[in-house]
Coordinates of C-alpha atoms and ligand atoms in Angstrom, one line a residue:
X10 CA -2.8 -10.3 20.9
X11 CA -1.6 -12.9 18.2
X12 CA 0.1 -12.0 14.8
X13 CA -1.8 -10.5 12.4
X14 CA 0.0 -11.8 9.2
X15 CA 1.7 -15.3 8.2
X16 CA 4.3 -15.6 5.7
X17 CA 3.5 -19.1 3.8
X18 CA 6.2 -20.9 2.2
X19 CA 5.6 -20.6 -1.8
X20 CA 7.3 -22.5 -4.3
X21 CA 7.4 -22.5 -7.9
X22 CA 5.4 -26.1 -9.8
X23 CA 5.4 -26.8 -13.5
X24 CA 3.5 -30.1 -13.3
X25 CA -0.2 -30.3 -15.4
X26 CA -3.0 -29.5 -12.5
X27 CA -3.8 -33.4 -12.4
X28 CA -0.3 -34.0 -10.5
X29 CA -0.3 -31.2 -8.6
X30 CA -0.4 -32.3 -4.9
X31 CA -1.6 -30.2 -2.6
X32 CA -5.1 -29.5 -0.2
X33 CA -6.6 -27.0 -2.8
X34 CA -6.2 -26.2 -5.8
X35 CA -6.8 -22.9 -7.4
X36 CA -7.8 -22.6 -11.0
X37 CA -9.3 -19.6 -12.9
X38 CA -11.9 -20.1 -15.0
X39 CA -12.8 -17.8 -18.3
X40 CA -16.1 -16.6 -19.8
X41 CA -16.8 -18.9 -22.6
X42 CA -13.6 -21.1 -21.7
X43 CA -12.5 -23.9 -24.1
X44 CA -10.2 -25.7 -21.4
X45 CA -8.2 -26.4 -24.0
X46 CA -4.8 -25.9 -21.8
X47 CA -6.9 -27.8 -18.9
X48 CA -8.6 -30.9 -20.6
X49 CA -8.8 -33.4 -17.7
X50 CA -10.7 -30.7 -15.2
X51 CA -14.0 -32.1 -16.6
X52 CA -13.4 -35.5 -16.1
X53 CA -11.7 -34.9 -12.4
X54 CA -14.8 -33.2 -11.2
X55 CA -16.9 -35.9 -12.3
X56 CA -18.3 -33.6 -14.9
X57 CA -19.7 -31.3 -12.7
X58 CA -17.7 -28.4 -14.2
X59 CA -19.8 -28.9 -17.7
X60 CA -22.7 -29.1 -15.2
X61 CA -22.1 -26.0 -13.2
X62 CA -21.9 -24.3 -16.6
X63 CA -25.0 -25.5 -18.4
X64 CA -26.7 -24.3 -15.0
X65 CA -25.3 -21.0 -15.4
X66 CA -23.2 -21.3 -12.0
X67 CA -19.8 -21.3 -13.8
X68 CA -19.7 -18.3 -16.0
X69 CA -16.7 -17.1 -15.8
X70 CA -17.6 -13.8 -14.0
X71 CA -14.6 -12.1 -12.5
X72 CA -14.1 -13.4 -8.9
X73 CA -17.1 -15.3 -8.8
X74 CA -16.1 -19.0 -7.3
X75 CA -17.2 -22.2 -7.3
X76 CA -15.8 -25.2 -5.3
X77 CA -15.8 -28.8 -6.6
X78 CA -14.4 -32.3 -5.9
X79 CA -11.5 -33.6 -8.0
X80 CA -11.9 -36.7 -7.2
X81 CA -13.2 -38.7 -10.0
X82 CA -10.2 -39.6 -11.8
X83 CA -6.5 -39.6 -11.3
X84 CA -6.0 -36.3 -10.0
X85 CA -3.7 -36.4 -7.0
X86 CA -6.1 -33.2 -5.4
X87 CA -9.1 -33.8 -4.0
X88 CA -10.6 -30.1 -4.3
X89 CA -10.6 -27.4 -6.3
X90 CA -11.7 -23.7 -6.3
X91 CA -13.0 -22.6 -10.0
X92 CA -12.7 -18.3 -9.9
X93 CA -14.2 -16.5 -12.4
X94 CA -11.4 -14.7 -14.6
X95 CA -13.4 -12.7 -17.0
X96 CA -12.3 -12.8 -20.5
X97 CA -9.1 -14.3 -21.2
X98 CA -7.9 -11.6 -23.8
X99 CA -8.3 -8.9 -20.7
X100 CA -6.4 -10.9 -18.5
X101 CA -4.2 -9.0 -16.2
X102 CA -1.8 -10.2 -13.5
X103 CA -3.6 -8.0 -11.1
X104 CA -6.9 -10.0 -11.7
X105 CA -4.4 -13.3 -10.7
X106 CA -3.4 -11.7 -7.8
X107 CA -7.0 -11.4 -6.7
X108 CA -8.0 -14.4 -8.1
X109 CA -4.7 -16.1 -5.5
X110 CA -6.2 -13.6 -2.5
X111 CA -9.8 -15.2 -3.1
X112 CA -8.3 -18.8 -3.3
X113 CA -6.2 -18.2 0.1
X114 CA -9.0 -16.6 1.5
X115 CA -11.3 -20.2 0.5
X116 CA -8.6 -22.2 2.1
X117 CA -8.4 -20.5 5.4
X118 CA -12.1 -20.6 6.3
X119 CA -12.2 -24.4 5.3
X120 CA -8.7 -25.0 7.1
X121 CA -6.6 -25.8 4.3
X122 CA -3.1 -25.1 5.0
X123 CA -1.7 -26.2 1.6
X124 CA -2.7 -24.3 -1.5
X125 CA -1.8 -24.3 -5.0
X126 CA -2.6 -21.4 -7.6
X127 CA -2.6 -22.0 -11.0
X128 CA -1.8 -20.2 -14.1
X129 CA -3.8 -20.8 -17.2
X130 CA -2.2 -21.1 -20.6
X131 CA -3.0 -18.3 -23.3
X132 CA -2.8 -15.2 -21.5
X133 CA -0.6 -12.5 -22.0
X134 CA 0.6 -12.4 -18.3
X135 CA 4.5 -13.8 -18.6
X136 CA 5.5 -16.3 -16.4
X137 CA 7.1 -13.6 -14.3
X138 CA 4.7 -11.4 -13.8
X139 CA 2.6 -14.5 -12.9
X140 CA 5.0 -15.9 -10.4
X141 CA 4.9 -12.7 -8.8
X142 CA 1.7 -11.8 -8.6
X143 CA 0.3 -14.8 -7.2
X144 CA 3.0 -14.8 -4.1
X145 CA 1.8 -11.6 -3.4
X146 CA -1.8 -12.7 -3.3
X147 CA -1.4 -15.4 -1.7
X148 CA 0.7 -13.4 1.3
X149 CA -2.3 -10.7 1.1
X150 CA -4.8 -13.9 1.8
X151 CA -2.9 -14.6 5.0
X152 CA -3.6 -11.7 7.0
X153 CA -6.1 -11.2 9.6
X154 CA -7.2 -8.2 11.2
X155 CA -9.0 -9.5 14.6
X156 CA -5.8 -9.8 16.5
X157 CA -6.7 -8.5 19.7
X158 CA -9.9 -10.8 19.5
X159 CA -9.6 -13.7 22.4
X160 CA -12.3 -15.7 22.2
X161 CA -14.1 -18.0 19.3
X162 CA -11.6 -20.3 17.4
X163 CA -7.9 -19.2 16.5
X164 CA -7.1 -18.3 12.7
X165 CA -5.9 -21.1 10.3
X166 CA -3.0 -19.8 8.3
X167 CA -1.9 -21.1 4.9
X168 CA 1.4 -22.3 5.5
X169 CA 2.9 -23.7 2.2
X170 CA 1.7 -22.6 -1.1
X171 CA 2.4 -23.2 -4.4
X172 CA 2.6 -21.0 -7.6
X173 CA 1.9 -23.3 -11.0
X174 CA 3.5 -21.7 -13.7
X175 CA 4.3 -23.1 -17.4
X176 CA 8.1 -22.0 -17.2
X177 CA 10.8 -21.7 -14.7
X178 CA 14.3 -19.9 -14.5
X179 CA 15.9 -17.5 -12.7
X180 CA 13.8 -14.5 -14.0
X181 CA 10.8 -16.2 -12.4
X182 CA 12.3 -17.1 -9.2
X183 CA 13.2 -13.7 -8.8
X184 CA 9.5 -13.1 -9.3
X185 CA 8.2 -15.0 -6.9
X186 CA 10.2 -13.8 -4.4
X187 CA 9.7 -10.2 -5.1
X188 CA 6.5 -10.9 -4.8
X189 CA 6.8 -12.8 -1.0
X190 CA 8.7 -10.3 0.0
X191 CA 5.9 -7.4 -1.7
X192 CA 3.2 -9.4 0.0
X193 CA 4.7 -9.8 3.4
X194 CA 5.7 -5.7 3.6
X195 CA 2.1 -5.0 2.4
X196 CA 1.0 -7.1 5.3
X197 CA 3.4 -5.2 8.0
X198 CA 1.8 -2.0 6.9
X199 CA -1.8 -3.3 7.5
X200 CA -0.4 -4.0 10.6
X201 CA 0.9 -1.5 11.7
X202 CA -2.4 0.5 10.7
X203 CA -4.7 -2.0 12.3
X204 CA -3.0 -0.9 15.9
X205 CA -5.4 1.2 18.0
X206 CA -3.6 4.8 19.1
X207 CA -3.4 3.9 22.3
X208 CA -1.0 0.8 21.4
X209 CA 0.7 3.1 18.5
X210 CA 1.9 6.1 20.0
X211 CA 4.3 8.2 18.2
X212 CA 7.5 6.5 20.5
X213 CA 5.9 2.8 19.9
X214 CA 5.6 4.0 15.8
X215 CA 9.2 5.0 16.2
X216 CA 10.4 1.7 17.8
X217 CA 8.6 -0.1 15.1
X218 CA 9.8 1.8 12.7
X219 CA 13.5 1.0 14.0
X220 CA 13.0 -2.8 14.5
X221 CA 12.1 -3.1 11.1
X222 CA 14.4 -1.1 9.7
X223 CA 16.9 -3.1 11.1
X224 CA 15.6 -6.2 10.0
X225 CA 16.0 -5.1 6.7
X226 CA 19.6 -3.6 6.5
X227 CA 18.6 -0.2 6.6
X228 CA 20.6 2.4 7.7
X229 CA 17.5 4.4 10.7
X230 CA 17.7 7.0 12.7
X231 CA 14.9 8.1 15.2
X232 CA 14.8 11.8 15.8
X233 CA 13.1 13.2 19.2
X234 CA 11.3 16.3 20.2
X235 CA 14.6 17.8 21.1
X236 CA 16.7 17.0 17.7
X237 CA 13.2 17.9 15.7
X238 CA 13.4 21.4 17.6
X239 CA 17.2 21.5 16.7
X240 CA 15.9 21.3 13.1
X241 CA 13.5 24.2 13.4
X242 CA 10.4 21.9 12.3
X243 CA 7.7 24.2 13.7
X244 CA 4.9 22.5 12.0
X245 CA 5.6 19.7 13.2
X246 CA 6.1 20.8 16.7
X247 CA 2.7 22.9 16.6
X248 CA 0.5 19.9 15.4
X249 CA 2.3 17.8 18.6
X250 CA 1.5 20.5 21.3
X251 CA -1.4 18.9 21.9
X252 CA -0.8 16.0 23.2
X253 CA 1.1 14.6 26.0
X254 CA 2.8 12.4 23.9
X255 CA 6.2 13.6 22.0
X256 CA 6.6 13.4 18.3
X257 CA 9.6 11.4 16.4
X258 CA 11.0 11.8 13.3
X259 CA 12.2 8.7 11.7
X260 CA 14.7 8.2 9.1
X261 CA 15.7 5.9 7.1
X262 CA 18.1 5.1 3.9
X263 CA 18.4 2.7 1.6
X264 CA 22.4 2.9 0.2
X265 CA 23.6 0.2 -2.0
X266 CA 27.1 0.4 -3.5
X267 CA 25.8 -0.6 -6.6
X268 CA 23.1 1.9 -6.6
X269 CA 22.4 4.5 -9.8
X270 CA 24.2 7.8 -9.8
X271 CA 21.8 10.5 -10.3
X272 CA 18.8 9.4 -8.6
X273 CA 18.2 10.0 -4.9
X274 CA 14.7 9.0 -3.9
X275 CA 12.9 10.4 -1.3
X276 CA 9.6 8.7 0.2
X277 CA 7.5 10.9 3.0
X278 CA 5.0 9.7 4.9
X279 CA 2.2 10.7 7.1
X280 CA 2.9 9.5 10.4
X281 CA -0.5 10.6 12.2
X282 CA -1.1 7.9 15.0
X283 CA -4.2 9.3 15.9
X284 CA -6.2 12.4 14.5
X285 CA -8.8 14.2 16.7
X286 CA -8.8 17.6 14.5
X287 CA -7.5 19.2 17.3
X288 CA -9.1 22.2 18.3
X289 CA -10.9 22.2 15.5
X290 CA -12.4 18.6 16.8
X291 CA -13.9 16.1 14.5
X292 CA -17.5 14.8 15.2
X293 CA -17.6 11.5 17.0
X294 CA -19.2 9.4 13.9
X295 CA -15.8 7.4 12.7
X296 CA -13.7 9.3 14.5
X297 CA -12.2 5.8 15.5
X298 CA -11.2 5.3 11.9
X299 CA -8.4 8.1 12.8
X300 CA -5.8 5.6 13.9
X301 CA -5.1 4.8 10.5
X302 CA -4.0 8.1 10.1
X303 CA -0.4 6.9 9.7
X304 CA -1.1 4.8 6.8
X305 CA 0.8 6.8 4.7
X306 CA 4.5 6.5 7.5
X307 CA 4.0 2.7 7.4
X308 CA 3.8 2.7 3.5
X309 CA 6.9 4.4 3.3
X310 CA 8.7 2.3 6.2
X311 CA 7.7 -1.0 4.9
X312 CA 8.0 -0.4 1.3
X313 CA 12.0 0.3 2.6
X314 CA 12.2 -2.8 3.9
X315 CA 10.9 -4.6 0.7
X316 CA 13.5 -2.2 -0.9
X317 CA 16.5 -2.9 0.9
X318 CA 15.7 -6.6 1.3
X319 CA 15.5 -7.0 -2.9
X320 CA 19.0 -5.0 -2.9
X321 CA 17.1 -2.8 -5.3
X322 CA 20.2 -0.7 -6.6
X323 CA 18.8 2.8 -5.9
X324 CA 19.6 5.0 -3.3
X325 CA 16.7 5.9 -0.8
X326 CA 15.4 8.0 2.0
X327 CA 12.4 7.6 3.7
X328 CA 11.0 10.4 6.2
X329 CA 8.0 9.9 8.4
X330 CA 7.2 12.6 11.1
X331 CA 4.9 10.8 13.4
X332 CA 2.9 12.7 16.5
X333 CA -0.7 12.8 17.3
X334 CA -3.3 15.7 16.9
X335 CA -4.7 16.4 20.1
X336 CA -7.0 18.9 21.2
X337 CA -5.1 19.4 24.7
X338 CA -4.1 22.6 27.0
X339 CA -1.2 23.7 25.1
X340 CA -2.6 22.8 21.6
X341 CA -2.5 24.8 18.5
X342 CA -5.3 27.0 17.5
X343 CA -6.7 28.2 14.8
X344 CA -5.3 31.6 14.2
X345 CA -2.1 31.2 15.2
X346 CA 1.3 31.4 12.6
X347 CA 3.4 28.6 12.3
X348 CA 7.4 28.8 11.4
X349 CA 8.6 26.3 8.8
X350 CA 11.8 24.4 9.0
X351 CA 11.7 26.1 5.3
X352 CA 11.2 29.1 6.8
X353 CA 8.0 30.0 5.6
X354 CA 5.0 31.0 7.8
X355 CA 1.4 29.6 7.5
X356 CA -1.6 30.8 9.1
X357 CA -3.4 28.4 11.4
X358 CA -7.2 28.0 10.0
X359 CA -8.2 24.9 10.8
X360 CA -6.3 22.3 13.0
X361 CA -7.3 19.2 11.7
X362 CA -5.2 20.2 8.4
X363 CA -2.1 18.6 10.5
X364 CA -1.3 16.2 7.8
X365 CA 0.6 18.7 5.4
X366 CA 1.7 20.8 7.9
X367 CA 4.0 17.2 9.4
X368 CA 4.7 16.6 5.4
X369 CA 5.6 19.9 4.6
X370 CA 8.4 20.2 7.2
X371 CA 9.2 16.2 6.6
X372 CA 9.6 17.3 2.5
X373 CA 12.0 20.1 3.2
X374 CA 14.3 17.5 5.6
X375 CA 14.4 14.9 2.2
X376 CA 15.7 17.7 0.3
X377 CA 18.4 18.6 3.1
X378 CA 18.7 15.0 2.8
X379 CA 19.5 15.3 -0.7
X380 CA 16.8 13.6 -2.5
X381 CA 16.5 14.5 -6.1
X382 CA 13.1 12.6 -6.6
X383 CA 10.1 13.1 -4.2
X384 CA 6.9 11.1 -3.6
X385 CA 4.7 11.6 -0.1
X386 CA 2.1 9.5 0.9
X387 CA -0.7 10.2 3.0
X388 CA -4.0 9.7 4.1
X389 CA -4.6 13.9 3.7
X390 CA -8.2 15.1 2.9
X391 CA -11.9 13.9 2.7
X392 CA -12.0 15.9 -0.3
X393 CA -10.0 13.1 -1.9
X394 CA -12.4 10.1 -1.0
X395 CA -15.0 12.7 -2.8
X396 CA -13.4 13.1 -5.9
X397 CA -12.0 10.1 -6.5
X398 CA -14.0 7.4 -3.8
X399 CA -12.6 4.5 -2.1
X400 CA -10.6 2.5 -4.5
X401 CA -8.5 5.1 -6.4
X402 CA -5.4 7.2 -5.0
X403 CA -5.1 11.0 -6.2
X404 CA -2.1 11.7 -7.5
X405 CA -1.1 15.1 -7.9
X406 CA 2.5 17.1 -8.8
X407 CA 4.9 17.6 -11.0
X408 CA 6.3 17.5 -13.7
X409 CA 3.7 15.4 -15.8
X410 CA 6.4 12.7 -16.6
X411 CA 6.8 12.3 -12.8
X412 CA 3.5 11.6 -11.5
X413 CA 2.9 9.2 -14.8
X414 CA 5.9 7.5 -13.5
X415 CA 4.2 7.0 -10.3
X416 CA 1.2 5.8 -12.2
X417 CA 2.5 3.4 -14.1
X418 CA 4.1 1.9 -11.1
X419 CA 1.0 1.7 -9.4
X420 CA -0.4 -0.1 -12.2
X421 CA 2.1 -2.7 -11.9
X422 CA 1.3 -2.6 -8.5
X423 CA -2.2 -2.9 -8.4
X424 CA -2.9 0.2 -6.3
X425 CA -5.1 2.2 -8.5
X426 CA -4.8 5.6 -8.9
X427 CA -5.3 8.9 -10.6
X428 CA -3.4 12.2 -11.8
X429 CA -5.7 15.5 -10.4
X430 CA -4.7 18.8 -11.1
X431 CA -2.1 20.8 -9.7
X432 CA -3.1 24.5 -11.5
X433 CA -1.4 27.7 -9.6
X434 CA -5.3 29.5 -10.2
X435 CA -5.9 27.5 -6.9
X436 CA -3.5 29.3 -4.8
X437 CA -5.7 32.2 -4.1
X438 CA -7.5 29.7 -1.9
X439 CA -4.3 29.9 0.7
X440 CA -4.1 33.4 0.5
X441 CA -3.1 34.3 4.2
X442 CA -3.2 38.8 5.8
X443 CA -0.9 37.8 8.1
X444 CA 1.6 34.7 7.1
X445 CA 3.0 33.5 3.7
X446 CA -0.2 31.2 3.3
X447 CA -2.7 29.3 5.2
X448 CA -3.1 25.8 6.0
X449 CA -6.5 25.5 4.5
X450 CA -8.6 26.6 1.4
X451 CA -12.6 26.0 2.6
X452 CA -14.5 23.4 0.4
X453 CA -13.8 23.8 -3.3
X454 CA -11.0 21.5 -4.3
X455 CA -9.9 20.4 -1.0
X456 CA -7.7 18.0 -1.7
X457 CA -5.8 20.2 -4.6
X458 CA -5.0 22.8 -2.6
X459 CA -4.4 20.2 0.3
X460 CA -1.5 19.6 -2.6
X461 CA -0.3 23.1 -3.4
X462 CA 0.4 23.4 0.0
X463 CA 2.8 20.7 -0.1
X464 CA 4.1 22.2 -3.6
X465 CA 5.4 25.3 -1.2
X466 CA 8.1 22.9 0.2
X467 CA 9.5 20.9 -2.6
X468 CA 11.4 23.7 -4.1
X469 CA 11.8 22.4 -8.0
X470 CA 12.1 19.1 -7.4
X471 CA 10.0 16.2 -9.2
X472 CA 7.5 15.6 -6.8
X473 CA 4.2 13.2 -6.6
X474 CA 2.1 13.4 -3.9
X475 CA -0.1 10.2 -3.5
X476 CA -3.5 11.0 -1.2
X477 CA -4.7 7.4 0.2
X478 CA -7.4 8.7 2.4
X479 CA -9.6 6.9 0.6
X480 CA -8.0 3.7 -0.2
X481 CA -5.9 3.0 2.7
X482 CA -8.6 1.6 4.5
X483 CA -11.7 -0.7 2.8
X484 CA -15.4 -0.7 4.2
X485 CA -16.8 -2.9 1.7
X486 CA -15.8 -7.0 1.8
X487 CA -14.9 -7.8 -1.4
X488 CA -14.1 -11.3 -2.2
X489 CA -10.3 -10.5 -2.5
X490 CA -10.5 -7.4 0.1
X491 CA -11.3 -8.2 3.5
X492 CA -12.5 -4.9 5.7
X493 CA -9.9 -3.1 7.1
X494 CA -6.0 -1.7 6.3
X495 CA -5.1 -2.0 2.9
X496 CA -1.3 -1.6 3.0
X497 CA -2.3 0.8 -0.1
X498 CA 1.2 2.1 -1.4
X499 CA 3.5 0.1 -0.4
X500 CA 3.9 -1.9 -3.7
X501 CA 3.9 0.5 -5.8
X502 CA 6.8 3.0 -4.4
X503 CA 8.5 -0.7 -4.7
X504 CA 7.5 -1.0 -7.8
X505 CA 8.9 2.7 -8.5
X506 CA 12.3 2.1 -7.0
X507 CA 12.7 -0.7 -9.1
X508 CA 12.4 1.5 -12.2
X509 CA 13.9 4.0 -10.9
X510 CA 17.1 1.9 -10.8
X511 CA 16.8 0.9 -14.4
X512 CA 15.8 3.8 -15.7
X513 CA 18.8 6.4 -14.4
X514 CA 17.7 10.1 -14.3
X515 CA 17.6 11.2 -17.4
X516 CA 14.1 9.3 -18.2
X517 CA 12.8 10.9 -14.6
X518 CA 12.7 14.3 -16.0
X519 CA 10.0 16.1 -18.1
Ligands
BES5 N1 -6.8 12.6 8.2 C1 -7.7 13.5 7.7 C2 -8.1 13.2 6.3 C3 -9.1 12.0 6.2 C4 -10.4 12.2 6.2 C5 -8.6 10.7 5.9 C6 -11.3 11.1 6.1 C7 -9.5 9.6 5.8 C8 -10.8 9.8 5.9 C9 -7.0 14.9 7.6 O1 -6.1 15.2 8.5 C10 -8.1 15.9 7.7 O2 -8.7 16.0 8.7 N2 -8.3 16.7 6.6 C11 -9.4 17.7 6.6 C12 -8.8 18.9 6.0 C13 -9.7 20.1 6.1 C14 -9.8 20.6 7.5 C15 -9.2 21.2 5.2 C16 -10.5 17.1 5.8 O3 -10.3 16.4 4.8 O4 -11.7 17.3 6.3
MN6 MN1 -7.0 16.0 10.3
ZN7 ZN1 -5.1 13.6 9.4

């Protein structure tokens, strides 16, 4: 098996495009561009960029590329990729990021190694956000999922990269970092989703966990089937009866000295290694897709690491309950009553609702924990990827102010999402003879009462609950999204943390 990510070496140019040196050069290209801010591109291509225009093959169209010599004149680079950029008043630094993850992409099928991505004059992206977003997309580029894959030619790798900006300092430099270290955790996460459930047990998720926690400065601690029991987590424990292998509990905390007063965050995570349905047993068709069922875990453990590694000055703990759902001798059945570590009871209907029931006792431990702030992440219902498809998160909880937060960040981020409602009227749906609820409600809004169910164990804290079922994994190539793990989340509960610590409390309430 060979790594599935590289971390290029990016560094920060100012130079005009024509003295950039480097194997490729990256340039976005507007609809109905002047190239005012870019006046020798024509002449370096040997006027095949005015060509490629008046033929209609260089519109502009958003991620639509074109490759050309530069050749012609005294440009130091001999190539160039031309990606469409749409217009240039709608310019975001999310469409740069895709355009640098298109570029890297380019480079690594022809073999480049060196890359340069450039940012055009006249937009309002800042410098910053610029620097930022193109070290992230250019890390995203370098990741490839066909790491157990022996045969046919290895991978080629960018390995140094460069971001053209038009300004420098130390706000940028930041930037650009941030956004190495943003790409590179996004990329862990894909990994860590990628691995097959036979290769990512609950122990081996664990021991990952704890490597990388380590790495990072973080303070970890891996909790097992014993010390879970200890704890009363009888959801937890009832979703892991049926499988051989035991569950874990990891930990982790992020605790600067410098950190905020008031604000305690606490990130949950679905650690699902592999989900069957249990007794209730999914049908074969894509069952295999199941292994990315911790998605949500890995979100939270490498957006820690990004978190601890940028000293962001916010206290943090992250909690991901990891086990499989197995349909094996001792397994829970429908019918039967689970204990909470809460101490509420829920009425078994359908075991392949396993996700809340790991979450719900993993949100109760961040509150012992003493998180004042709560966000959970997890790939939790089909009914999600209905509502909302395959490229937007739900987001559901409360208060408003919270989950807009968690929006905005996401924004920022460039993981899309969405606010769905959180009403009470849906509660009937979990109305249980037997228990304090059930752990489903049947068809009609699956994934909000999927939600309410986590709502029983947040007590009155600010919570979001972010559902990636849909959008932690992509089936469709895209030009800046290969098939595969998305590292969906991560970014954007970075993103969070960092407001979080310029923010203070107050602005986190309704
Ligand atoms: N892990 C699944 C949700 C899922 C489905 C993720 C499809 C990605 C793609 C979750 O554990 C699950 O099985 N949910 C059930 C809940 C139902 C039984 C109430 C679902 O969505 O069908
Ligand atoms: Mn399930
Ligand atoms: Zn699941």
């Amino acid at each position: 098996m060979h790594t599935a990510y590289r971390s290029p070496a990016i560094a920060l140019a100012l130079q005009p495009c024509a003295d950039l040196q480097t194997d490729l050069l990256v340039i976005p290209v507007f609809i109905d561009d002047d190239f005012n801010d870019e006046r020798t591109l024509d002449a370096a291509s040997g006027g095949e960029v005015s060509r490629a225009r008046a033929r209609g093959e260089l519109t502009g169209k958003l991620y639509e590329a074109l490759a050309t010599a530069t050749s012609s004149s005294n440009w130091k680079t001999a190539r160039a990729l031309l990606v469409g950029a749409g217009n240039r008043k709608d310019f975001t630094a999310e469409h740069l990021r895709r355009i640098a993850i298109v570029g890297g992409l380019h480079a690594r099928l022809r073999r480049l190694t060196h890359v340069t991505v450039v940012d055009r004059a006249g937009t309002s992206v800042t410098p910053e956000r610029a620097a930022q977003a193109i070290a992230e997309g250019l890390c995203l580029a370098n990741y490839d999922g066909a790491s157990y894959r022996t045969v046919g030619q290895p991978t080629s790798w960018v390995e140094q990269a460069q971001a053209r900006i038009s300004s420098d300092g130390p706000a940028v430099r930041e930037a650009l970092e941030r956004g190495h270290v943003l790409g590179d955790m996004s990329n862990e996460a894909r990994t860590l989703a990628n691995l097959p459930g036979n290769d990512l047990t609950p122990r081996v998720f664990a021991e990952r966990a704890q490597a990388i926690a380590k790495d990072a400065g973080l303070g970890v601690e891996v909790l097992d089937e014993q010390k879970i029991a200890a704890l009363k987590m009888g959801m937890l424990l009832g979703v892991a009866r049926g499988s051989q292998e035991p569950p874990r509990l990891v930990v982790l905390r992020h605790d600067p000295p410098n950190a905020v007063k008031e604000v305690v965050l606490g990130l949950v995570g679905k650690g699902i290694t592999f989900d069957t349905g249990g007794i209730s047993i999914k049908p074969a068709d894509n069952m295999d897709k199941m292994k990315d069922d911790m998605s949500g875990g890995a979100a939270v453990i490498c957006a820690m690491s990004a978190i601890a590694r940028l000293k962001v000055p916010v206290r943090v703990v992250g909690i991901v309950p990891m086990t499989e759902n197995m349909p094996g001798g001792k397994a829970f059945k429908p019918g039967d009553v689970l204990i909470s570590a809460a101490g509420k009871t829920v009425e078994i209907i359908n075991t392949d609702a396993e996700g809340r029931l790991i979450l719900g006792d993993g949100l109760w431990y961040a509150r012992e924990l003493g998180a004042t702030h709560l966000i959970d992440v997890a790939t939790l219902t089909g009914a999600c990827v209905v509502a909302l498809g395959k490229s937007t998160t739900g987001l559901f909880g409360s208060p408003a102010t919270w989950v807009e937060a968690v929006r905005r960040a996401s924004v920022r981020a460039g993981d899309r999402s969405w606010p769905m409602p959180v009403f009470d009227d849906y509660k009937d749906q979990l109305k249980s003879e037997i228990a304090d609820f059930t752990n489903t409600g049947g068809r009609p809004a699956g994934a909000i009462t999927a939600a309410l169910f986590l709502k029983e164990f947040v007590a009155d804290l600010p919570w979001c609950h972010m559902d990636i079922a849909g959008t932690a994994w992509a089936e469709d190539v895209k030009p800046y999204q290969p098939k595969g793990a998305t590292g969906v989340g991560v970014r954007t509960l970075v993103e969070l943390a960092l407001d979080a610590a310029t923010w203070g409390a107050q602005n986190l309430k309704d």
